[in-house]
């Protein structure tokens, strides 16, 4: 059991999956922690060859009550890393569980809004596309088009009424993750984010979207790949079929 002796049911765990993010991790962690005392961070590292895991261990050693590290054996994608983090969080009684990238693309100060809004809904989506506006900084136009139309496509096929279906800056109240059968979630890349929101929404959980400005990474390399995009293209159809069969 971790924690600082306070009410364990009032803590928020921000899960940050990492693969080769050694320069970003020491930047993002303090920015997240300074937003609120109730925030703790869990870095889920997939044995990054660049030593991110050791950098994370140093941060955790300096603040053992607030920074935690989950080391996994090898790179197995974003989805499995998050699922391991969710299980870790549920076992330890966190009230709220957030997803956030390590590369500073998601504005950590917005965690305050996510937490505030989570008091009135079941989960909160940080959205780059609220109200048809596009708030992405430093993305090449091709990347922007893939993301924007990807989210329109996902919304159309699956029916999920969210402006940013693929986004990875989200907060779930623990009751949502407890109600989902995490073992059934098999997606790895973008589809993981779609599937998670879709399953939560299909179970009747309510959500709100908070506008965020997404800024492209300035350190480290992108793990986005054609394979991840292609996975999303066909998997949303699978999600639609599962949905129609009542299997979500
Ligand atoms: N643990 C783990 N983390 C991963 C894996 N793939 C990506 N990540 C992390 O997930 C977050 C999002 O990945 P990014 O590479 O930024 O992907 P993206 O945001 O789609 O693309 P860019 O912003 O262009 O880099 C980052 O914190 C990555 O380090 C993985 O296989 N395992
Ligand atoms: Mg990124």
mmCIF file with all atom_site columns, C-alpha atoms in Angstrom, residues 31-208:
data_model
loop_
_atom_site.group_PDB
_atom_site.id
_atom_site.type_symbol
_atom_site.label_atom_id
_atom_site.label_alt_id
_atom_site.label_comp_id
_atom_site.label_asym_id
_atom_site.label_entity_id
_atom_site.label_seq_id
_atom_site.pdbx_PDB_ins_code
_atom_site.Cartn_x
_atom_site.Cartn_y
_atom_site.Cartn_z
_atom_site.occupancy
_atom_site.B_iso_or_equiv
_atom_site.pdbx_formal_charge
_atom_site.auth_seq_id
_atom_site.auth_comp_id
_atom_site.auth_asym_id
_atom_site.auth_atom_id
_atom_site.pdbx_PDB_model_num
ATOM 1   C CA . UNK A 1 31  ? 4.694   19.535 -13.513 1.00 0.00 ? 31  UNK A CA 1
ATOM 2   C CA . UNK A 1 32  ? 2.023   16.934 -12.723 1.00 0.00 ? 32  UNK A CA 1
ATOM 3   C CA . UNK A 1 33  ? 2.794   16.809 -9.000  1.00 0.00 ? 33  UNK A CA 1
ATOM 4   C CA . UNK A 1 34  ? 2.624   20.567 -8.540  1.00 0.00 ? 34  UNK A CA 1
ATOM 5   C CA . UNK A 1 35  ? -0.972  20.719 -9.783  1.00 0.00 ? 35  UNK A CA 1
ATOM 6   C CA . UNK A 1 36  ? -2.446  19.295 -6.564  1.00 0.00 ? 36  UNK A CA 1
ATOM 7   C CA . UNK A 1 37  ? -1.300  17.554 -3.397  1.00 0.00 ? 37  UNK A CA 1
ATOM 8   C CA . UNK A 1 38  ? -3.637  14.645 -4.071  1.00 0.00 ? 38  UNK A CA 1
ATOM 9   C CA . UNK A 1 39  ? -1.786  13.752 -7.294  1.00 0.00 ? 39  UNK A CA 1
ATOM 10  C CA . UNK A 1 40  ? 0.649   10.851 -7.521  1.00 0.00 ? 40  UNK A CA 1
ATOM 11  C CA . UNK A 1 41  ? 2.380   9.608  -10.656 1.00 0.00 ? 41  UNK A CA 1
ATOM 12  C CA . UNK A 1 42  ? 2.943   6.055  -11.878 1.00 0.00 ? 42  UNK A CA 1
ATOM 13  C CA . UNK A 1 43  ? 5.454   5.651  -14.690 1.00 0.00 ? 43  UNK A CA 1
ATOM 14  C CA . UNK A 1 44  ? 4.911   2.436  -16.626 1.00 0.00 ? 44  UNK A CA 1
ATOM 15  C CA . UNK A 1 45  ? 8.120   1.724  -18.496 1.00 0.00 ? 45  UNK A CA 1
ATOM 16  C CA . UNK A 1 46  ? 8.545   -1.065 -21.030 1.00 0.00 ? 46  UNK A CA 1
ATOM 17  C CA . UNK A 1 47  ? 12.274  -1.673 -20.419 1.00 0.00 ? 47  UNK A CA 1
ATOM 18  C CA . UNK A 1 48  ? 13.260  1.373  -22.482 1.00 0.00 ? 48  UNK A CA 1
ATOM 19  C CA . UNK A 1 49  ? 16.731  0.870  -23.945 1.00 0.00 ? 49  UNK A CA 1
ATOM 20  C CA . UNK A 1 50  ? 17.591  4.545  -23.299 1.00 0.00 ? 50  UNK A CA 1
ATOM 21  C CA . UNK A 1 51  ? 17.443  4.093  -19.524 1.00 0.00 ? 51  UNK A CA 1
ATOM 22  C CA . UNK A 1 52  ? 14.094  5.810  -18.889 1.00 0.00 ? 52  UNK A CA 1
ATOM 23  C CA . UNK A 1 53  ? 13.372  3.177  -16.234 1.00 0.00 ? 53  UNK A CA 1
ATOM 24  C CA . UNK A 1 54  ? 16.427  4.179  -14.178 1.00 0.00 ? 54  UNK A CA 1
ATOM 25  C CA . UNK A 1 55  ? 15.613  7.884  -14.521 1.00 0.00 ? 55  UNK A CA 1
ATOM 26  C CA . UNK A 1 56  ? 12.110  7.080  -13.267 1.00 0.00 ? 56  UNK A CA 1
ATOM 27  C CA . UNK A 1 57  ? 13.533  5.050  -10.364 1.00 0.00 ? 57  UNK A CA 1
ATOM 28  C CA . UNK A 1 58  ? 15.628  8.062  -9.315  1.00 0.00 ? 58  UNK A CA 1
ATOM 29  C CA . UNK A 1 59  ? 12.539  10.274 -9.295  1.00 0.00 ? 59  UNK A CA 1
ATOM 30  C CA . UNK A 1 60  ? 10.639  7.698  -7.253  1.00 0.00 ? 60  UNK A CA 1
ATOM 31  C CA . UNK A 1 61  ? 13.525  7.370  -4.780  1.00 0.00 ? 61  UNK A CA 1
ATOM 32  C CA . UNK A 1 62  ? 13.472  11.140 -4.273  1.00 0.00 ? 62  UNK A CA 1
ATOM 33  C CA . UNK A 1 63  ? 9.706   11.208 -3.641  1.00 0.00 ? 63  UNK A CA 1
ATOM 34  C CA . UNK A 1 64  ? 8.616   7.686  -2.725  1.00 0.00 ? 64  UNK A CA 1
ATOM 35  C CA . UNK A 1 65  ? 5.185   8.786  -1.530  1.00 0.00 ? 65  UNK A CA 1
ATOM 36  C CA . UNK A 1 66  ? 4.232   10.446 -4.768  1.00 0.00 ? 66  UNK A CA 1
ATOM 37  C CA . UNK A 1 67  ? 6.187   8.837  -7.611  1.00 0.00 ? 67  UNK A CA 1
ATOM 38  C CA . UNK A 1 68  ? 5.963   5.158  -8.458  1.00 0.00 ? 68  UNK A CA 1
ATOM 39  C CA . UNK A 1 69  ? 7.411   3.014  -11.230 1.00 0.00 ? 69  UNK A CA 1
ATOM 40  C CA . UNK A 1 70  ? 6.133   -0.142 -12.832 1.00 0.00 ? 70  UNK A CA 1
ATOM 41  C CA . UNK A 1 71  ? 8.796   -1.915 -14.869 1.00 0.00 ? 71  UNK A CA 1
ATOM 42  C CA . UNK A 1 72  ? 7.609   -4.211 -17.610 1.00 0.00 ? 72  UNK A CA 1
ATOM 43  C CA . UNK A 1 73  ? 9.693   -6.728 -19.484 1.00 0.00 ? 73  UNK A CA 1
ATOM 44  C CA . UNK A 1 74  ? 9.580   -5.330 -22.993 1.00 0.00 ? 74  UNK A CA 1
ATOM 45  C CA . UNK A 1 75  ? 7.718   -3.081 -25.395 1.00 0.00 ? 75  UNK A CA 1
ATOM 46  C CA . UNK A 1 76  ? 4.195   -4.379 -25.763 1.00 0.00 ? 76  UNK A CA 1
ATOM 47  C CA . UNK A 1 77  ? 2.312   -1.225 -26.744 1.00 0.00 ? 77  UNK A CA 1
ATOM 48  C CA . UNK A 1 78  ? 0.391   1.520  -25.029 1.00 0.00 ? 78  UNK A CA 1
ATOM 49  C CA . UNK A 1 79  ? -2.720  -0.526 -24.244 1.00 0.00 ? 79  UNK A CA 1
ATOM 50  C CA . UNK A 1 80  ? -1.057  -3.287 -22.228 1.00 0.00 ? 80  UNK A CA 1
ATOM 51  C CA . UNK A 1 81  ? 1.059   -0.690 -20.367 1.00 0.00 ? 81  UNK A CA 1
ATOM 52  C CA . UNK A 1 82  ? -2.080  1.211  -19.345 1.00 0.00 ? 82  UNK A CA 1
ATOM 53  C CA . UNK A 1 83  ? -3.935  -1.942 -18.366 1.00 0.00 ? 83  UNK A CA 1
ATOM 54  C CA . UNK A 1 84  ? -1.067  -2.901 -16.059 1.00 0.00 ? 84  UNK A CA 1
ATOM 55  C CA . UNK A 1 85  ? -1.190  0.616  -14.618 1.00 0.00 ? 85  UNK A CA 1
ATOM 56  C CA . UNK A 1 86  ? -4.967  0.456  -14.120 1.00 0.00 ? 86  UNK A CA 1
ATOM 57  C CA . UNK A 1 87  ? -4.687  -2.810 -12.211 1.00 0.00 ? 87  UNK A CA 1
ATOM 58  C CA . UNK A 1 88  ? -1.909  -1.338 -10.073 1.00 0.00 ? 88  UNK A CA 1
ATOM 59  C CA . UNK A 1 89  ? -4.094  1.686  -9.294  1.00 0.00 ? 89  UNK A CA 1
ATOM 60  C CA . UNK A 1 90  ? -7.242  -0.311 -8.507  1.00 0.00 ? 90  UNK A CA 1
ATOM 61  C CA . UNK A 1 91  ? -5.341  -2.595 -6.124  1.00 0.00 ? 91  UNK A CA 1
ATOM 62  C CA . UNK A 1 92  ? -4.132  0.457  -4.213  1.00 0.00 ? 92  UNK A CA 1
ATOM 63  C CA . UNK A 1 93  ? -7.407  2.273  -3.796  1.00 0.00 ? 93  UNK A CA 1
ATOM 64  C CA . UNK A 1 94  ? -6.928  5.400  -5.908  1.00 0.00 ? 94  UNK A CA 1
ATOM 65  C CA . UNK A 1 95  ? -10.139 7.364  -6.405  1.00 0.00 ? 95  UNK A CA 1
ATOM 66  C CA . UNK A 1 96  ? -9.287  8.764  -9.828  1.00 0.00 ? 96  UNK A CA 1
ATOM 67  C CA . UNK A 1 97  ? -6.995  7.414  -12.526 1.00 0.00 ? 97  UNK A CA 1
ATOM 68  C CA . UNK A 1 98  ? -5.619  9.615  -15.321 1.00 0.00 ? 98  UNK A CA 1
ATOM 69  C CA . UNK A 1 99  ? -3.871  8.820  -18.556 1.00 0.00 ? 99  UNK A CA 1
ATOM 70  C CA . UNK A 1 100 ? -1.161  11.212 -19.740 1.00 0.00 ? 100 UNK A CA 1
ATOM 71  C CA . UNK A 1 101 ? 1.658   10.991 -22.307 1.00 0.00 ? 101 UNK A CA 1
ATOM 72  C CA . UNK A 1 102 ? 5.228   11.562 -21.166 1.00 0.00 ? 102 UNK A CA 1
ATOM 73  C CA . UNK A 1 103 ? 6.179   13.877 -24.025 1.00 0.00 ? 103 UNK A CA 1
ATOM 74  C CA . UNK A 1 104 ? 4.509   17.064 -22.674 1.00 0.00 ? 104 UNK A CA 1
ATOM 75  C CA . UNK A 1 105 ? 1.944   16.982 -25.466 1.00 0.00 ? 105 UNK A CA 1
ATOM 76  C CA . UNK A 1 106 ? -0.779  17.011 -22.829 1.00 0.00 ? 106 UNK A CA 1
ATOM 77  C CA . UNK A 1 107 ? -0.820  20.160 -20.664 1.00 0.00 ? 107 UNK A CA 1
ATOM 78  C CA . UNK A 1 108 ? -0.301  18.898 -17.073 1.00 0.00 ? 108 UNK A CA 1
ATOM 79  C CA . UNK A 1 109 ? -1.939  21.991 -15.573 1.00 0.00 ? 109 UNK A CA 1
ATOM 80  C CA . UNK A 1 110 ? -5.222  20.804 -17.113 1.00 0.00 ? 110 UNK A CA 1
ATOM 81  C CA . UNK A 1 111 ? -5.205  17.927 -14.629 1.00 0.00 ? 111 UNK A CA 1
ATOM 82  C CA . UNK A 1 112 ? -6.872  20.398 -12.265 1.00 0.00 ? 112 UNK A CA 1
ATOM 83  C CA . UNK A 1 113 ? -9.830  20.753 -14.657 1.00 0.00 ? 113 UNK A CA 1
ATOM 84  C CA . UNK A 1 114 ? -10.032 16.996 -15.217 1.00 0.00 ? 114 UNK A CA 1
ATOM 85  C CA . UNK A 1 115 ? -10.207 16.418 -11.456 1.00 0.00 ? 115 UNK A CA 1
ATOM 86  C CA . UNK A 1 116 ? -12.744 19.191 -10.877 1.00 0.00 ? 116 UNK A CA 1
ATOM 87  C CA . UNK A 1 117 ? -15.080 17.933 -13.608 1.00 0.00 ? 117 UNK A CA 1
ATOM 88  C CA . UNK A 1 118 ? -14.687 14.307 -12.526 1.00 0.00 ? 118 UNK A CA 1
ATOM 89  C CA . UNK A 1 119 ? -16.728 15.161 -9.437  1.00 0.00 ? 119 UNK A CA 1
ATOM 90  C CA . UNK A 1 120 ? -19.852 15.500 -11.582 1.00 0.00 ? 120 UNK A CA 1
ATOM 91  C CA . UNK A 1 121 ? -19.333 12.819 -14.249 1.00 0.00 ? 121 UNK A CA 1
ATOM 92  C CA . UNK A 1 122 ? -17.872 9.324  -14.418 1.00 0.00 ? 122 UNK A CA 1
ATOM 93  C CA . UNK A 1 123 ? -15.019 10.099 -16.784 1.00 0.00 ? 123 UNK A CA 1
ATOM 94  C CA . UNK A 1 124 ? -13.460 13.139 -18.413 1.00 0.00 ? 124 UNK A CA 1
ATOM 95  C CA . UNK A 1 125 ? -11.894 13.389 -21.872 1.00 0.00 ? 125 UNK A CA 1
ATOM 96  C CA . UNK A 1 126 ? -9.212  15.969 -22.662 1.00 0.00 ? 126 UNK A CA 1
ATOM 97  C CA . UNK A 1 127 ? -10.166 16.978 -26.198 1.00 0.00 ? 127 UNK A CA 1
ATOM 98  C CA . UNK A 1 128 ? -8.255  18.631 -29.026 1.00 0.00 ? 128 UNK A CA 1
ATOM 99  C CA . UNK A 1 129 ? -11.425 19.042 -31.051 1.00 0.00 ? 129 UNK A CA 1
ATOM 100 C CA . UNK A 1 130 ? -14.161 20.387 -28.783 1.00 0.00 ? 130 UNK A CA 1
ATOM 101 C CA . UNK A 1 131 ? -16.845 22.282 -30.696 1.00 0.00 ? 131 UNK A CA 1
ATOM 102 C CA . UNK A 1 132 ? -15.171 21.620 -34.052 1.00 0.00 ? 132 UNK A CA 1
ATOM 103 C CA . UNK A 1 133 ? -12.080 23.638 -33.054 1.00 0.00 ? 133 UNK A CA 1
ATOM 104 C CA . UNK A 1 134 ? -8.664  22.110 -33.608 1.00 0.00 ? 134 UNK A CA 1
ATOM 105 C CA . UNK A 1 135 ? -6.142  22.940 -30.899 1.00 0.00 ? 135 UNK A CA 1
ATOM 106 C CA . UNK A 1 136 ? -2.950  21.181 -31.929 1.00 0.00 ? 136 UNK A CA 1
ATOM 107 C CA . UNK A 1 137 ? 0.416   22.945 -32.017 1.00 0.00 ? 137 UNK A CA 1
ATOM 108 C CA . UNK A 1 138 ? 3.348   21.963 -34.259 1.00 0.00 ? 138 UNK A CA 1
ATOM 109 C CA . UNK A 1 139 ? 1.814   19.059 -36.082 1.00 0.00 ? 139 UNK A CA 1
ATOM 110 C CA . UNK A 1 140 ? 2.470   18.635 -39.787 1.00 0.00 ? 140 UNK A CA 1
ATOM 111 C CA . UNK A 1 141 ? -0.773  18.949 -41.722 1.00 0.00 ? 141 UNK A CA 1
ATOM 112 C CA . UNK A 1 142 ? -0.721  15.249 -42.709 1.00 0.00 ? 142 UNK A CA 1
ATOM 113 C CA . UNK A 1 143 ? -0.560  14.160 -39.083 1.00 0.00 ? 143 UNK A CA 1
ATOM 114 C CA . UNK A 1 144 ? -3.352  16.546 -38.162 1.00 0.00 ? 144 UNK A CA 1
ATOM 115 C CA . UNK A 1 145 ? -5.593  15.255 -40.935 1.00 0.00 ? 145 UNK A CA 1
ATOM 116 C CA . UNK A 1 146 ? -5.015  11.632 -39.908 1.00 0.00 ? 146 UNK A CA 1
ATOM 117 C CA . UNK A 1 147 ? -5.892  12.450 -36.320 1.00 0.00 ? 147 UNK A CA 1
ATOM 118 C CA . UNK A 1 148 ? -8.890  14.655 -37.058 1.00 0.00 ? 148 UNK A CA 1
ATOM 119 C CA . UNK A 1 149 ? -10.489 12.386 -39.619 1.00 0.00 ? 149 UNK A CA 1
ATOM 120 C CA . UNK A 1 150 ? -9.475  9.374  -37.540 1.00 0.00 ? 150 UNK A CA 1
ATOM 121 C CA . UNK A 1 151 ? -11.573 10.694 -34.719 1.00 0.00 ? 151 UNK A CA 1
ATOM 122 C CA . UNK A 1 152 ? -14.505 11.535 -37.035 1.00 0.00 ? 152 UNK A CA 1
ATOM 123 C CA . UNK A 1 153 ? -14.227 8.032  -38.523 1.00 0.00 ? 153 UNK A CA 1
ATOM 124 C CA . UNK A 1 154 ? -14.126 6.383  -35.105 1.00 0.00 ? 154 UNK A CA 1
ATOM 125 C CA . UNK A 1 155 ? -17.116 8.407  -33.938 1.00 0.00 ? 155 UNK A CA 1
ATOM 126 C CA . UNK A 1 156 ? -19.123 7.579  -37.059 1.00 0.00 ? 156 UNK A CA 1
ATOM 127 C CA . UNK A 1 157 ? -18.413 3.855  -37.035 1.00 0.00 ? 157 UNK A CA 1
ATOM 128 C CA . UNK A 1 158 ? -18.687 3.217  -33.310 1.00 0.00 ? 158 UNK A CA 1
ATOM 129 C CA . UNK A 1 159 ? -21.311 5.830  -32.381 1.00 0.00 ? 159 UNK A CA 1
ATOM 130 C CA . UNK A 1 160 ? -19.216 7.173  -29.513 1.00 0.00 ? 160 UNK A CA 1
ATOM 131 C CA . UNK A 1 161 ? -20.393 10.785 -29.149 1.00 0.00 ? 161 UNK A CA 1
ATOM 132 C CA . UNK A 1 162 ? -16.989 12.247 -28.287 1.00 0.00 ? 162 UNK A CA 1
ATOM 133 C CA . UNK A 1 163 ? -15.173 14.917 -30.282 1.00 0.00 ? 163 UNK A CA 1
ATOM 134 C CA . UNK A 1 164 ? -11.774 13.369 -29.502 1.00 0.00 ? 164 UNK A CA 1
ATOM 135 C CA . UNK A 1 165 ? -12.205 9.612  -29.591 1.00 0.00 ? 165 UNK A CA 1
ATOM 136 C CA . UNK A 1 166 ? -8.511  8.783  -29.980 1.00 0.00 ? 166 UNK A CA 1
ATOM 137 C CA . UNK A 1 167 ? -7.077  11.206 -27.408 1.00 0.00 ? 167 UNK A CA 1
ATOM 138 C CA . UNK A 1 168 ? -4.890  9.925  -24.594 1.00 0.00 ? 168 UNK A CA 1
ATOM 139 C CA . UNK A 1 169 ? -5.425  12.550 -21.887 1.00 0.00 ? 169 UNK A CA 1
ATOM 140 C CA . UNK A 1 170 ? -8.353  11.221 -19.894 1.00 0.00 ? 170 UNK A CA 1
ATOM 141 C CA . UNK A 1 171 ? -9.502  10.738 -16.314 1.00 0.00 ? 171 UNK A CA 1
ATOM 142 C CA . UNK A 1 172 ? -11.572 7.810  -15.086 1.00 0.00 ? 172 UNK A CA 1
ATOM 143 C CA . UNK A 1 173 ? -13.212 7.600  -11.704 1.00 0.00 ? 173 UNK A CA 1
ATOM 144 C CA . UNK A 1 174 ? -12.257 4.235  -10.245 1.00 0.00 ? 174 UNK A CA 1
ATOM 145 C CA . UNK A 1 175 ? -15.828 2.914  -10.488 1.00 0.00 ? 175 UNK A CA 1
ATOM 146 C CA . UNK A 1 176 ? -15.510 3.026  -14.290 1.00 0.00 ? 176 UNK A CA 1
ATOM 147 C CA . UNK A 1 177 ? -12.358 0.925  -14.457 1.00 0.00 ? 177 UNK A CA 1
ATOM 148 C CA . UNK A 1 178 ? -13.739 -1.432 -11.822 1.00 0.00 ? 178 UNK A CA 1
ATOM 149 C CA . UNK A 1 179 ? -16.824 -2.028 -13.965 1.00 0.00 ? 179 UNK A CA 1
ATOM 150 C CA . UNK A 1 180 ? -14.889 -2.765 -17.156 1.00 0.00 ? 180 UNK A CA 1
ATOM 151 C CA . UNK A 1 181 ? -13.572 -6.221 -17.868 1.00 0.00 ? 181 UNK A CA 1
ATOM 152 C CA . UNK A 1 182 ? -9.988  -5.153 -18.463 1.00 0.00 ? 182 UNK A CA 1
ATOM 153 C CA . UNK A 1 183 ? -9.002  -8.645 -19.645 1.00 0.00 ? 183 UNK A CA 1
ATOM 154 C CA . UNK A 1 184 ? -11.226 -8.221 -22.696 1.00 0.00 ? 184 UNK A CA 1
ATOM 155 C CA . UNK A 1 185 ? -9.395  -5.145 -23.968 1.00 0.00 ? 185 UNK A CA 1
ATOM 156 C CA . UNK A 1 186 ? -6.892  -6.238 -26.569 1.00 0.00 ? 186 UNK A CA 1
ATOM 157 C CA . UNK A 1 187 ? -6.149  -3.051 -28.537 1.00 0.00 ? 187 UNK A CA 1
ATOM 158 C CA . UNK A 1 188 ? -2.670  -1.644 -28.378 1.00 0.00 ? 188 UNK A CA 1
ATOM 159 C CA . UNK A 1 189 ? -2.377  1.742  -30.136 1.00 0.00 ? 189 UNK A CA 1
ATOM 160 C CA . UNK A 1 190 ? -4.991  4.450  -30.789 1.00 0.00 ? 190 UNK A CA 1
ATOM 161 C CA . UNK A 1 191 ? -7.721  1.875  -30.762 1.00 0.00 ? 191 UNK A CA 1
ATOM 162 C CA . UNK A 1 192 ? -7.027  1.326  -27.107 1.00 0.00 ? 192 UNK A CA 1
ATOM 163 C CA . UNK A 1 193 ? -8.158  4.878  -26.348 1.00 0.00 ? 193 UNK A CA 1
ATOM 164 C CA . UNK A 1 194 ? -11.265 4.485  -28.511 1.00 0.00 ? 194 UNK A CA 1
ATOM 165 C CA . UNK A 1 195 ? -12.137 1.103  -27.029 1.00 0.00 ? 195 UNK A CA 1
ATOM 166 C CA . UNK A 1 196 ? -11.759 2.275  -23.448 1.00 0.00 ? 196 UNK A CA 1
ATOM 167 C CA . UNK A 1 197 ? -14.069 5.254  -23.898 1.00 0.00 ? 197 UNK A CA 1
ATOM 168 C CA . UNK A 1 198 ? -16.543 3.231  -25.932 1.00 0.00 ? 198 UNK A CA 1
ATOM 169 C CA . UNK A 1 199 ? -16.776 0.451  -23.370 1.00 0.00 ? 199 UNK A CA 1
ATOM 170 C CA . UNK A 1 200 ? -17.225 2.958  -20.549 1.00 0.00 ? 200 UNK A CA 1
ATOM 171 C CA . UNK A 1 201 ? -19.912 4.864  -22.446 1.00 0.00 ? 201 UNK A CA 1
ATOM 172 C CA . UNK A 1 202 ? -21.739 1.654  -23.450 1.00 0.00 ? 202 UNK A CA 1
ATOM 173 C CA . UNK A 1 203 ? -21.892 0.669  -19.791 1.00 0.00 ? 203 UNK A CA 1
ATOM 174 C CA . UNK A 1 204 ? -23.845 3.871  -19.207 1.00 0.00 ? 204 UNK A CA 1
ATOM 175 C CA . UNK A 1 205 ? -21.087 5.935  -17.641 1.00 0.00 ? 205 UNK A CA 1
ATOM 176 C CA . UNK A 1 206 ? -21.321 9.679  -18.228 1.00 0.00 ? 206 UNK A CA 1
ATOM 177 C CA . UNK A 1 207 ? -18.510 11.865 -19.519 1.00 0.00 ? 207 UNK A CA 1
ATOM 178 C CA . UNK A 1 208 ? -17.610 15.440 -20.307 1.00 0.00 ? 208 UNK A CA 1
#
